[in-house]
CSV table of C-alpha atoms (C1' of nucleotides) in Angstrom, one decimal:
chain,number,residue,atom,x,y,z
X,91,MET,CA,-3.7,-26.2,-30.0
X,92,ASN,CA,-7.2,-25.7,-31.3
X,93,ALA,CA,-9.6,-25.8,-28.4
X,94,PRO,CA,-12.6,-23.5,-28.7
X,95,LEU,CA,-11.8,-19.9,-28.1
X,96,SER,CA,-13.6,-19.5,-24.9
X,97,GLU,CA,-12.2,-22.7,-23.4
X,98,ARG,CA,-8.7,-21.6,-24.3
X,99,ARG,CA,-9.3,-18.2,-22.7
X,100,GLN,CA,-10.6,-19.8,-19.6
X,101,ALA,CA,-7.5,-22.0,-19.4
X,102,GLN,CA,-5.2,-19.0,-20.0
X,103,LEU,CA,-7.1,-17.0,-17.3
X,104,ALA,CA,-6.7,-19.8,-14.8
X,105,ALA,CA,-3.0,-20.2,-15.6
X,106,LEU,CA,-2.6,-16.4,-15.3
X,107,ILE,CA,-4.3,-16.3,-11.9
X,108,ASP,CA,-2.2,-19.3,-10.7
X,109,ALA,CA,1.0,-17.5,-11.8
X,110,ALA,CA,-0.1,-14.3,-10.1
X,111,GLU,CA,-1.0,-16.0,-6.9
X,112,ARG,CA,2.4,-17.7,-6.8
X,113,ARG,CA,4.2,-14.4,-7.4
X,114,ILE,CA,2.2,-12.6,-4.7
X,115,ALA,CA,2.6,-15.4,-2.2
X,116,GLU,CA,6.3,-15.2,-2.8
X,117,GLY,CA,6.9,-11.4,-2.8
X,118,GLY,CA,3.7,-9.5,-2.2
X,119,MET,CA,1.7,-7.4,-4.5
X,120,ALA,CA,4.8,-5.3,-5.4
X,121,SER,CA,6.2,-8.3,-7.3
X,122,LEU,CA,3.2,-8.6,-9.7
X,123,LYS,CA,5.0,-7.6,-12.9
X,124,ALA,CA,3.4,-7.8,-16.3
X,125,ARG,CA,6.6,-9.1,-18.0
X,126,ASP,CA,7.2,-11.8,-15.4
X,127,LEU,CA,3.6,-13.1,-15.6
X,128,ALA,CA,3.6,-13.1,-19.4
X,129,ALA,CA,6.8,-15.2,-19.3
X,130,ASP,CA,5.3,-17.5,-16.6
X,131,ILE,CA,2.4,-18.6,-18.7
X,132,GLY,CA,4.3,-18.4,-22.0
X,133,ILE,CA,2.6,-15.6,-23.9
X,134,ALA,CA,3.8,-12.3,-25.2
X,135,LEU,CA,3.7,-9.2,-23.1
X,136,GLY,CA,0.8,-7.6,-24.8
X,137,GLY,CA,-1.2,-10.9,-24.6
X,138,LEU,CA,-1.9,-10.3,-21.0
X,139,TYR,CA,-4.3,-7.6,-21.9
X,140,ASN,CA,-6.4,-10.0,-24.0
X,141,ILE,CA,-7.0,-12.1,-20.8
X,142,VAL,CA,-7.3,-9.3,-18.3
X,143,ALA,CA,-8.0,-5.6,-18.5
X,144,ASP,CA,-5.1,-4.6,-16.3
X,145,LEU,CA,-3.0,-5.8,-13.4
X,146,ASP,CA,-5.5,-4.4,-10.9
X,147,GLU,CA,-8.1,-6.8,-12.2
X,148,LEU,CA,-5.7,-9.6,-11.9
X,149,ALA,CA,-4.9,-8.7,-8.3
X,150,LEU,CA,-8.7,-8.6,-7.6
X,151,ARG,CA,-9.1,-12.1,-9.1
X,152,VAL,CA,-6.3,-13.4,-6.9
X,153,SER,CA,-7.9,-11.7,-3.9
X,154,SER,CA,-11.3,-13.3,-4.7
X,155,ARG,CA,-9.6,-16.7,-4.7
X,156,THR,CA,-7.9,-15.9,-1.4
X,157,LEU,CA,-11.3,-14.8,0.1
X,158,GLY,CA,-12.7,-18.1,-1.0
X,159,ARG,CA,-10.0,-20.1,0.7
X,160,LEU,CA,-10.4,-17.9,3.8
X,161,GLY,CA,-14.2,-18.7,3.8
X,162,GLU,CA,-13.5,-22.4,3.6
X,163,ALA,CA,-11.1,-22.1,6.5
X,164,LEU,CA,-13.6,-20.4,8.7
X,165,THR,CA,-16.3,-22.9,7.7
X,166,ALA,CA,-14.0,-25.7,8.7
X,167,ALA,CA,-13.4,-24.1,12.0
X,168,SER,CA,-17.1,-23.5,12.5
X,169,ASP,CA,-18.4,-26.9,11.5
X,170,ALA,CA,-16.2,-28.7,14.0
X,171,LEU,CA,-18.2,-27.3,16.8
X,172,PRO,CA,-21.8,-27.7,18.0
X,173,LEU,CA,-24.1,-24.7,18.0
X,174,GLU,CA,-26.9,-25.1,20.5
X,175,SER,CA,-26.2,-23.2,23.7
X,176,ARG,CA,-25.0,-19.7,24.2
X,177,ASP,CA,-21.6,-21.1,25.3
X,178,ASP,CA,-21.4,-22.9,22.0
X,179,ALA,CA,-21.9,-19.7,20.1
X,180,VAL,CA,-19.2,-18.0,22.1
X,181,ASN,CA,-16.8,-20.9,21.5
X,182,ARG,CA,-17.6,-20.8,17.8
X,183,LEU,CA,-16.8,-17.1,17.6
X,184,VAL,CA,-13.5,-17.8,19.4
X,185,ALA,CA,-12.8,-20.6,17.0
X,186,ILE,CA,-13.5,-18.4,14.0
X,187,ALA,CA,-11.3,-15.7,15.2
X,188,HIS,CA,-8.5,-18.1,15.8
X,189,ALA,CA,-9.0,-19.6,12.3
X,190,TYR,CA,-8.8,-16.1,10.9
X,191,LEU,CA,-5.5,-15.5,12.7
X,192,HIS,CA,-4.0,-18.7,11.5
X,193,PHE,CA,-5.1,-18.2,7.9
X,194,ALA,CA,-3.6,-14.7,7.9
X,195,ARG,CA,-0.3,-16.0,9.3
X,196,ASP,CA,-0.2,-19.0,6.9
X,197,ASN,CA,-1.0,-16.9,3.9
X,198,LEU,CA,0.6,-13.6,5.0
X,199,LYS,CA,1.4,-12.0,1.7
X,200,LEU,CA,-1.9,-13.1,0.0
X,201,TRP,CA,-3.9,-12.1,3.0
X,202,ARG,CA,-2.3,-8.6,3.0
X,203,THR,CA,-3.0,-8.0,-0.6
X,204,LEU,CA,-6.7,-8.3,0.3
X,205,PHE,CA,-6.4,-4.9,1.8
X,206,GLU,CA,-3.9,-3.3,-0.5
X,207,LEU,CA,-6.3,-3.2,-3.5
X,208,HIS,CA,-6.7,0.4,-4.3
X,209,LEU,CA,-9.2,0.7,-7.1
X,210,ALA,CA,-9.0,3.8,-9.2
X,211,GLU,CA,-10.8,6.4,-7.1
X,212,GLY,CA,-14.1,6.4,-9.0
X,213,THR,CA,-14.7,2.7,-9.9
X,214,ALA,CA,-16.6,0.5,-7.5
X,215,LEU,CA,-15.4,-3.1,-7.0
X,216,PRO,CA,-17.3,-5.8,-9.0
X,217,THR,CA,-20.3,-7.3,-7.3
X,218,TRP,CA,-18.7,-10.8,-7.2
X,219,ALA,CA,-15.9,-9.3,-5.1
X,220,ALA,CA,-18.4,-7.5,-2.7
X,221,ASP,CA,-20.3,-10.7,-2.3
X,222,ASP,CA,-17.2,-12.5,-1.1
X,223,GLN,CA,-16.9,-10.0,1.7
X,224,LEU,CA,-20.5,-10.3,2.9
X,225,ARG,CA,-20.1,-14.0,3.0
X,226,LEU,CA,-17.3,-13.6,5.6
X,227,PHE,CA,-19.4,-11.4,7.9
X,228,ARG,CA,-22.1,-14.1,7.8
X,229,HIS,CA,-19.8,-16.5,9.4
X,230,VAL,CA,-19.7,-14.3,12.4
X,231,ALA,CA,-23.3,-13.2,12.2
X,232,GLU,CA,-24.7,-16.8,12.5
X,233,PRO,CA,-23.4,-17.6,16.0
X,234,LEU,CA,-23.9,-14.0,17.0
X,235,ALA,CA,-27.6,-14.2,16.2
X,236,LEU,CA,-27.9,-16.9,18.9
X,237,LEU,CA,-26.4,-14.5,21.4
X,238,VAL,CA,-28.5,-11.5,20.7
X,239,PRO,CA,-31.9,-12.9,19.5
X,240,THR,CA,-33.6,-9.6,20.3
X,241,MET,CA,-31.6,-7.5,17.9
X,242,ASP,CA,-33.0,-6.9,14.5
X,243,GLU,CA,-31.1,-8.2,11.5
X,244,ALA,CA,-29.4,-4.9,10.7
X,245,GLN,CA,-28.2,-4.5,14.2
X,246,GLN,CA,-26.9,-8.0,14.2
X,247,ALA,CA,-25.1,-7.4,11.0
X,248,LEU,CA,-23.5,-4.3,12.4
X,249,ALA,CA,-22.4,-6.1,15.6
X,250,ALA,CA,-20.9,-8.9,13.5
X,251,ARG,CA,-19.0,-6.4,11.5
X,252,THR,CA,-17.7,-4.7,14.6
X,253,LEU,CA,-16.5,-7.9,16.2
X,254,PHE,CA,-14.9,-9.0,12.9
X,255,ALA,CA,-13.2,-5.7,12.6
X,256,ALA,CA,-11.9,-5.8,16.2
X,257,VAL,CA,-10.4,-9.2,15.6
X,258,HIS,CA,-9.0,-8.1,12.3
X,259,GLY,CA,-7.3,-5.2,14.0
X,260,ILE,CA,-5.6,-7.4,16.5
X,261,VAL,CA,-4.4,-9.8,13.8
X,262,THR,CA,-3.2,-6.9,11.7
X,263,LEU,CA,-1.1,-5.3,14.3
X,264,GLY,CA,0.0,-8.7,15.7
X,265,LEU,CA,1.4,-9.8,12.3
X,266,GLU,CA,3.0,-6.4,11.6
X,267,GLU,CA,6.7,-7.3,12.0
X,268,ARG,CA,7.9,-3.7,12.1
X,269,LEU,CA,6.5,-3.6,15.6
X,270,VAL,CA,7.6,-5.7,18.5
X,271,ALA,CA,6.9,-9.3,17.7
X,272,VAL,CA,4.2,-10.9,19.7
X,273,PRO,CA,4.3,-14.7,20.0
X,274,LEU,CA,1.5,-16.6,18.3
X,275,THR,CA,0.2,-18.1,21.5
X,276,ALA,CA,0.0,-14.7,23.1
X,277,LEU,CA,-1.9,-13.4,20.1
X,278,GLU,CA,-4.3,-16.3,20.4
X,279,ALA,CA,-4.9,-15.5,24.1
X,280,GLN,CA,-5.5,-11.8,23.4
X,281,ILE,CA,-8.0,-12.6,20.7
X,282,GLU,CA,-9.9,-15.1,22.8
X,283,TRP,CA,-9.9,-12.7,25.8
X,284,MET,CA,-11.3,-9.9,23.6
X,285,VAL,CA,-13.9,-12.0,21.9
X,286,ARG,CA,-15.2,-13.4,25.2
X,287,ALA,CA,-15.2,-10.0,26.8
X,288,THR,CA,-17.2,-8.6,24.0
X,289,CYS,CA,-19.7,-11.5,24.1
X,290,ARG,CA,-20.1,-10.9,27.8
X,291,GLY,CA,-20.7,-7.2,27.1
X,292,LEU,CA,-23.4,-8.1,24.6
X,293,GLY,CA,-25.8,-9.4,27.2
X,294,GLU,CA,-26.0,-6.1,29.0
I,872,MET,CA,21.0,33.3,-0.1
I,873,ASN,CA,24.0,32.5,2.1
I,874,ALA,CA,22.7,31.0,5.3
I,875,PRO,CA,24.9,28.3,6.7
I,876,LEU,CA,24.6,25.0,4.9
I,877,SER,CA,22.9,23.1,7.7
I,878,GLU,CA,20.4,25.8,8.2
I,879,ARG,CA,19.5,26.0,4.5
I,880,ARG,CA,19.2,22.2,4.4
I,881,GLN,CA,16.9,22.3,7.4
I,882,ALA,CA,14.7,24.8,5.7
I,883,GLN,CA,14.7,22.8,2.5
I,884,LEU,CA,13.8,19.6,4.4
I,885,ALA,CA,10.9,21.4,6.1
I,886,ALA,CA,9.6,22.8,2.8
I,887,LEU,CA,9.9,19.4,1.3
I,888,ILE,CA,8.0,17.7,4.1
I,889,ASP,CA,5.4,20.4,3.8
I,890,ALA,CA,5.0,19.8,0.1
I,891,ALA,CA,4.9,16.1,0.5
I,892,GLU,CA,2.3,16.4,3.3
I,893,ARG,CA,0.1,18.5,1.1
I,894,ARG,CA,0.4,16.1,-1.9
I,895,ILE,CA,-0.4,13.1,0.3
I,896,ALA,CA,-3.4,14.8,2.0
I,897,GLU,CA,-4.7,15.6,-1.5
I,898,GLY,CA,-4.2,12.4,-3.4
I,899,GLY,CA,-2.7,9.7,-1.1
I,900,MET,CA,0.7,8.2,-1.2
I,901,ALA,CA,0.3,7.3,-4.8
I,902,SER,CA,0.6,11.0,-5.7
I,903,LEU,CA,4.0,11.5,-4.1
I,904,LYS,CA,6.0,12.1,-7.3
I,905,ALA,CA,9.7,13.2,-7.3
I,906,ARG,CA,9.2,15.6,-10.2
I,907,ASP,CA,6.1,17.3,-8.6
I,908,LEU,CA,7.9,17.7,-5.3
I,909,ALA,CA,11.0,19.2,-6.8
I,910,ALA,CA,8.8,21.7,-8.7
I,911,ASP,CA,6.9,22.5,-5.5
I,912,ILE,CA,9.9,23.6,-3.6
I,913,GLY,CA,11.7,25.1,-6.6
I,914,ILE,CA,14.7,22.8,-6.9
I,915,ALA,CA,16.0,20.5,-9.7
I,916,LEU,CA,14.8,16.9,-9.8
I,917,GLY,CA,18.2,15.5,-8.6
I,918,GLY,CA,18.3,18.0,-5.8
I,919,LEU,CA,15.7,16.0,-3.9
I,920,TYR,CA,18.3,13.3,-3.2
I,921,ASN,CA,20.5,15.8,-1.4
I,922,ILE,CA,17.7,16.5,1.1
I,923,VAL,CA,16.4,13.0,1.4
I,924,ALA,CA,17.7,9.5,0.6
I,925,ASP,CA,14.6,8.5,-1.3
I,926,LEU,CA,10.8,9.0,-1.4
I,927,ASP,CA,10.3,6.3,1.2
I,928,GLU,CA,12.3,8.3,3.7
I,929,LEU,CA,10.1,11.3,2.8
I,930,ALA,CA,6.9,9.3,3.4
I,931,LEU,CA,8.3,8.2,6.7
I,932,ARG,CA,9.0,11.8,7.7
I,933,VAL,CA,5.5,12.8,6.8
I,934,SER,CA,4.2,9.9,8.8
I,935,SER,CA,6.2,10.9,11.8
I,936,ARG,CA,4.6,14.3,11.7
I,937,THR,CA,1.2,12.7,11.3
I,938,LEU,CA,1.8,10.5,14.3
I,939,GLY,CA,2.9,13.5,16.3
I,940,ARG,CA,-0.4,15.3,15.5
I,941,LEU,CA,-2.3,12.1,16.3
I,942,GLY,CA,-0.6,12.0,19.7
I,943,GLU,CA,-1.6,15.6,20.4
I,944,ALA,CA,-5.2,14.8,19.5
I,945,LEU,CA,-5.2,11.9,21.9
I,946,THR,CA,-3.6,14.0,24.6
I,947,ALA,CA,-6.2,16.7,24.1
I,948,ALA,CA,-9.0,14.1,24.5
I,949,SER,CA,-7.4,12.6,27.5
I,950,ASP,CA,-6.6,15.8,29.4
I,951,ALA,CA,-10.2,17.0,29.2
I,952,LEU,CA,-11.2,14.3,31.6
I,953,PRO,CA,-10.4,13.4,35.2
I,954,LEU,CA,-8.7,10.2,36.0
I,955,GLU,CA,-9.4,9.1,39.5
I,956,SER,CA,-12.0,6.4,39.6
I,957,ARG,CA,-12.3,3.2,37.6
I,958,ASP,CA,-15.2,4.9,35.7
I,959,ASP,CA,-12.9,7.8,34.8
I,960,ALA,CA,-10.5,5.3,33.3
I,961,VAL,CA,-13.1,3.7,31.2
I,962,ASN,CA,-14.5,7.1,30.1
I,963,ARG,CA,-11.0,8.1,29.1
I,964,LEU,CA,-10.5,5.0,27.0
I,965,VAL,CA,-13.7,5.7,25.2
I,966,ALA,CA,-12.7,9.3,24.7
I,967,ILE,CA,-9.3,8.3,23.3
I,968,ALA,CA,-10.9,5.8,20.9
I,969,HIS,CA,-13.4,8.4,19.7
I,970,ALA,CA,-10.5,10.9,19.2
I,971,TYR,CA,-8.7,8.2,17.2
I,972,LEU,CA,-11.7,7.7,15.0
I,973,HIS,CA,-12.1,11.4,14.4
I,974,PHE,CA,-8.5,12.0,13.6
I,975,ALA,CA,-8.5,9.2,11.1
I,976,ARG,CA,-11.6,10.6,9.4
I,977,ASP,CA,-10.3,14.2,9.4
I,978,ASN,CA,-6.9,13.1,8.1
I,979,LEU,CA,-7.9,10.2,6.0
I,980,LYS,CA,-5.2,10.0,3.4
I,981,LEU,CA,-2.4,11.0,5.8
I,982,TRP,CA,-3.7,8.5,8.4
I,983,ARG,CA,-3.8,5.7,5.8
I,984,THR,CA,-0.2,6.3,4.7
I,985,LEU,CA,0.8,5.5,8.2
I,986,PHE,CA,0.1,1.9,7.4
I,987,GLU,CA,1.2,1.9,3.7
I,988,LEU,CA,4.8,2.3,4.5
I,989,HIS,CA,6.5,-0.8,3.1
I,990,LEU,CA,10.2,-0.5,4.1
I,991,ALA,CA,12.4,-2.6,1.8
I,992,GLU,CA,12.2,-6.0,3.3
I,993,GLY,CA,15.4,-6.1,5.2
I,994,THR,CA,15.7,-2.6,6.7
I,995,ALA,CA,14.2,-1.8,10.1
I,996,LEU,CA,12.5,1.5,10.6
I,997,PRO,CA,14.5,4.3,12.3
I,998,THR,CA,14.2,4.4,16.1
I,999,TRP,CA,12.6,7.9,16.0
I,1000,ALA,CA,9.7,6.3,14.1
I,1001,ALA,CA,9.4,3.4,16.4
I,1002,ASP,CA,9.3,5.7,19.5
I,1003,ASP,CA,6.3,7.6,18.0
I,1004,GLN,CA,4.4,4.3,17.9
I,1005,LEU,CA,5.2,3.4,21.5
I,1006,ARG,CA,4.1,6.8,22.6
I,1007,LEU,CA,0.6,6.1,21.2
I,1008,PHE,CA,0.3,2.8,23.1
I,1009,ARG,CA,1.1,4.7,26.3
I,1010,HIS,CA,-1.9,6.9,25.9
I,1011,VAL,CA,-4.0,3.7,26.2
I,1012,ALA,CA,-1.8,2.1,28.9
I,1013,GLU,CA,-2.1,4.9,31.4
I,1014,PRO,CA,-5.8,4.7,32.1
I,1015,LEU,CA,-5.7,0.9,31.6
I,1016,ALA,CA,-3.2,0.6,34.4
I,1017,LEU,CA,-5.8,2.0,36.7
I,1018,LEU,CA,-8.2,-0.7,35.7
I,1019,VAL,CA,-5.9,-3.7,36.1
I,1020,PRO,CA,-3.4,-2.7,38.8
I,1021,THR,CA,-2.6,-6.3,39.5
I,1022,MET,CA,-1.1,-7.0,36.1
I,1023,ASP,CA,2.6,-6.5,35.6
I,1024,GLU,CA,3.8,-3.9,33.2
I,1025,ALA,CA,4.4,-6.3,30.3
I,1026,GLN,CA,0.9,-7.7,30.6
I,1027,GLN,CA,-0.6,-4.1,30.8
I,1028,ALA,CA,1.4,-3.1,27.7
I,1029,LEU,CA,0.0,-6.1,25.8
I,1030,ALA,CA,-3.5,-5.4,26.9
I,1031,ALA,CA,-3.2,-1.8,25.8
I,1032,ARG,CA,-1.9,-2.9,22.5
I,1033,THR,CA,-4.8,-5.3,22.0
I,1034,LEU,CA,-7.4,-2.7,22.9
I,1035,PHE,CA,-5.8,-0.2,20.6
I,1036,ALA,CA,-5.6,-2.8,17.8
I,1037,ALA,CA,-9.3,-3.6,18.2
I,1038,VAL,CA,-10.4,0.0,18.0
I,1039,HIS,CA,-8.0,0.5,15.1
I,1040,GLY,CA,-9.7,-2.4,13.3
I,1041,ILE,CA,-13.1,-1.0,13.7
I,1042,VAL,CA,-12.0,2.4,12.5
I,1043,THR,CA,-10.2,0.9,9.5
I,1044,LEU,CA,-13.2,-1.1,8.3
I,1045,GLY,CA,-15.5,1.7,9.2
I,1046,LEU,CA,-13.7,4.2,7.0
I,1047,GLU,CA,-13.2,1.7,4.1
I,1048,GLU,CA,-15.5,3.2,1.5
I,1049,ARG,CA,-15.4,0.2,-0.7
I,1050,LEU,CA,-17.7,-1.5,1.9
I,1051,VAL,CA,-21.2,-0.5,2.9
I,1052,ALA,CA,-20.9,3.0,4.5
I,1053,VAL,CA,-21.5,3.1,8.2
I,1054,PRO,CA,-22.7,6.5,9.6
I,1055,LEU,CA,-20.2,8.2,11.9
I,1056,THR,CA,-22.5,8.1,14.9
I,1057,ALA,CA,-23.0,4.4,14.4
I,1058,LEU,CA,-19.3,3.9,14.3
I,1059,GLU,CA,-18.9,5.9,17.5
I,1060,ALA,CA,-21.5,3.8,19.2
I,1061,GLN,CA,-19.9,0.6,18.1
I,1062,ILE,CA,-16.5,1.7,19.3
I,1063,GLU,CA,-17.9,2.8,22.7
I,1064,TRP,CA,-19.8,-0.5,23.1
I,1065,MET,CA,-16.7,-2.5,22.3
I,1066,VAL,CA,-14.4,-0.5,24.6
I,1067,ARG,CA,-16.8,-0.7,27.5
I,1068,ALA,CA,-17.4,-4.4,27.0
I,1069,THR,CA,-13.7,-5.1,26.9
I,1070,CYS,CA,-13.2,-3.1,30.1
I,1071,ARG,CA,-15.9,-5.0,31.8
I,1072,GLY,CA,-14.2,-8.2,30.7
I,1073,LEU,CA,-10.9,-7.1,32.2
I,1074,GLY,CA,-12.2,-7.4,35.7
I,1075,GLU,CA,-12.8,-11.1,35.4
D,380,DC,C1',-5.7,-23.1,-51.7
D,381,DC,C1',-7.0,-18.7,-50.7
D,382,DA,C1',-9.0,-14.7,-48.7
D,383,DA,C1',-10.9,-12.6,-44.5
D,384,DG,C1',-11.3,-12.3,-39.9
D,385,DA,C1',-9.6,-13.2,-35.3
D,386,DT,C1',-5.6,-13.6,-32.4
D,387,DT,C1',-1.0,-12.9,-30.9
D,388,DT,C1',3.1,-10.5,-31.0
D,389,DG,C1',6.8,-7.3,-29.3
D,390,DA,C1',8.6,-2.7,-30.4
D,391,DA,C1',7.4,1.6,-28.8
D,392,DC,C1',5.3,5.2,-25.6
D,393,DG,C1',5.0,7.7,-21.5
D,394,DC,C1',5.8,7.9,-16.8
D,395,DC,C1',8.4,6.6,-12.9
D,396,DG,C1',12.5,6.8,-9.2
D,397,DT,C1',17.2,7.3,-9.1
D,398,DT,C1',22.1,8.5,-10.6
D,399,DC,C1',26.0,11.2,-11.9
D,400,DA,C1',29.1,13.9,-15.0
D,401,DA,C1',29.1,18.5,-15.8
D,402,DG,C1',28.3,23.1,-14.7
D,403,DA,C1',27.5,26.9,-11.3
D,404,DC,C1',28.8,28.8,-7.2
D,405,DA,C1',31.3,30.1,-2.9
D,406,DT,C1',35.4,30.7,-0.4
D,407,DG,C1',40.1,32.0,0.9
D,408,DA,C1',44.9,32.8,-0.5
D,409,DA,C1',47.9,35.6,-3.2
J,1144,DT,C1',41.0,41.6,-8.0
J,1145,DT,C1',42.0,37.0,-9.7
J,1146,DC,C1',42.2,32.5,-9.6
J,1147,DA,C1',42.3,27.7,-7.7
J,1148,DT,C1',39.8,24.5,-5.0
J,1149,DG,C1',36.2,22.3,-2.9
J,1150,DT,C1',31.0,22.2,-2.5
J,1151,DC,C1',26.4,22.3,-4.1
J,1152,DT,C1',23.0,22.0,-7.8
J,1153,DT,C1',21.5,20.7,-12.1
J,1154,DG,C1',19.0,18.1,-15.7
J,1155,DA,C1',20.0,14.6,-19.2
J,1156,DA,C1',20.2,9.9,-19.1
J,1157,DC,C1',19.3,5.1,-17.3
J,1158,DG,C1',16.7,1.2,-16.3
J,1159,DG,C1',12.2,-0.5,-15.2
J,1160,DC,C1',7.4,-0.2,-15.2
J,1161,DG,C1',2.2,-0.7,-17.2
J,1162,DT,C1',0.0,-0.3,-21.3
J,1163,DT,C1',-1.0,0.3,-26.5
J,1164,DC,C1',-1.3,-0.9,-31.3
J,1165,DA,C1',0.3,-1.7,-36.1
J,1166,DA,C1',2.0,-5.6,-38.0
J,1167,DA,C1',2.6,-10.6,-38.3
J,1168,DT,C1',0.6,-14.9,-37.6
J,1169,DC,C1',-2.6,-18.1,-37.3
J,1170,DT,C1',-7.7,-20.2,-38.1
J,1171,DT,C1',-11.3,-21.1,-40.7
J,1172,DG,C1',-15.1,-21.4,-44.2
J,1173,DG,C1',-15.7,-21.4,-49.1
DNA sequence: CCAAGATTTGAACGCCGTTCAAGACATGAA
DNA sequence: TTCATGTCTTGAACGGCGTTCAAATCTTGG
């Protein structure tokens, strides 16, 4: 075992993130235990802190990976559709919203940890993590721009954010199993209804 | 100190919830520590578990109180407005949404703990807690019923839930300080825009 | 082959929620 | 009043957690 240091570290980091991702997918963020992870990748307990500053950083790295996969899912949903007419734009927004719902459902625990990261009060999140978030909004902003060409860019960004947030809220409550369960198809219908209504409202 | 047991217990429970509420309002759910709370109300550490089964139950009781206050805030916002025409109904929905935003902002940490309760996998939440949630949806359902009188009750309930969820999502992302800050007035405008657009969409 | 530096190790620390044997206390009968 | 009995309260102790750091182990250039 004598690969160059940095390479070895890189491999250890990747293995660690893999293990953490598996653990979170299985049992949520609450099951991210230092001792388990160290055992998973075959190092001593203290060794974790040579790879990663603390478990929060690790959760953040897993989240970044999850955000990446989410972005791919939204891209796949977008690219399948044309974007020429206003109708196309609306259909794309619906498709993106549906893709968001399905990603959240298929990656429930990982998706939830995206919003359970509580960075220690003072510290801001790394720029690479913030960038991932902005990329998501852009998925929405692109078709939206076609619907409201008169808005300036800041307004468009804000509108995209709002639409994203609304869909996010519906998905969040819809997948919250401590409330009355809503069938997936009903959830899809509600999301579509709400996106179309909002788009209609945009024109006025 | 010789009040009847149940009375004494009731007082201890109230004091405990008070202390927990103060702690959460100050530092979020993460600062709900058994030893601090025991000191706050002047009992021994172990004594907590005579009053409450565990800290989760305590967080739930604080949340119930918070939901109660939220309900009052929404009621106050509703009662200030007439409810006769369709326009009245829309205005009420906007007012309720705005009241929700302001409550969340003014009670940030307490409001957030409403959604951070992670009951141990298997156990369902007590009925008294579930009822509080349904009461909230009813605030939205009442004016909504006036807008869509043709829907049956189940459909109306679902629509109310969806509208509530959409507003909730906008508020959640809007108050998330790890993203770009959005001014309060902009948030209000976005919420109003989205509620009105949705209402317009309802008619079609 | 060795010395010096880098890396890994796991025992130990401090903090946490929760438990439970032991002590303090109240109550009613004698 | 005195004591026995049942109830409530106490805080030391337990097991588990994230994190640290002196010591052990490896790696490497001379």
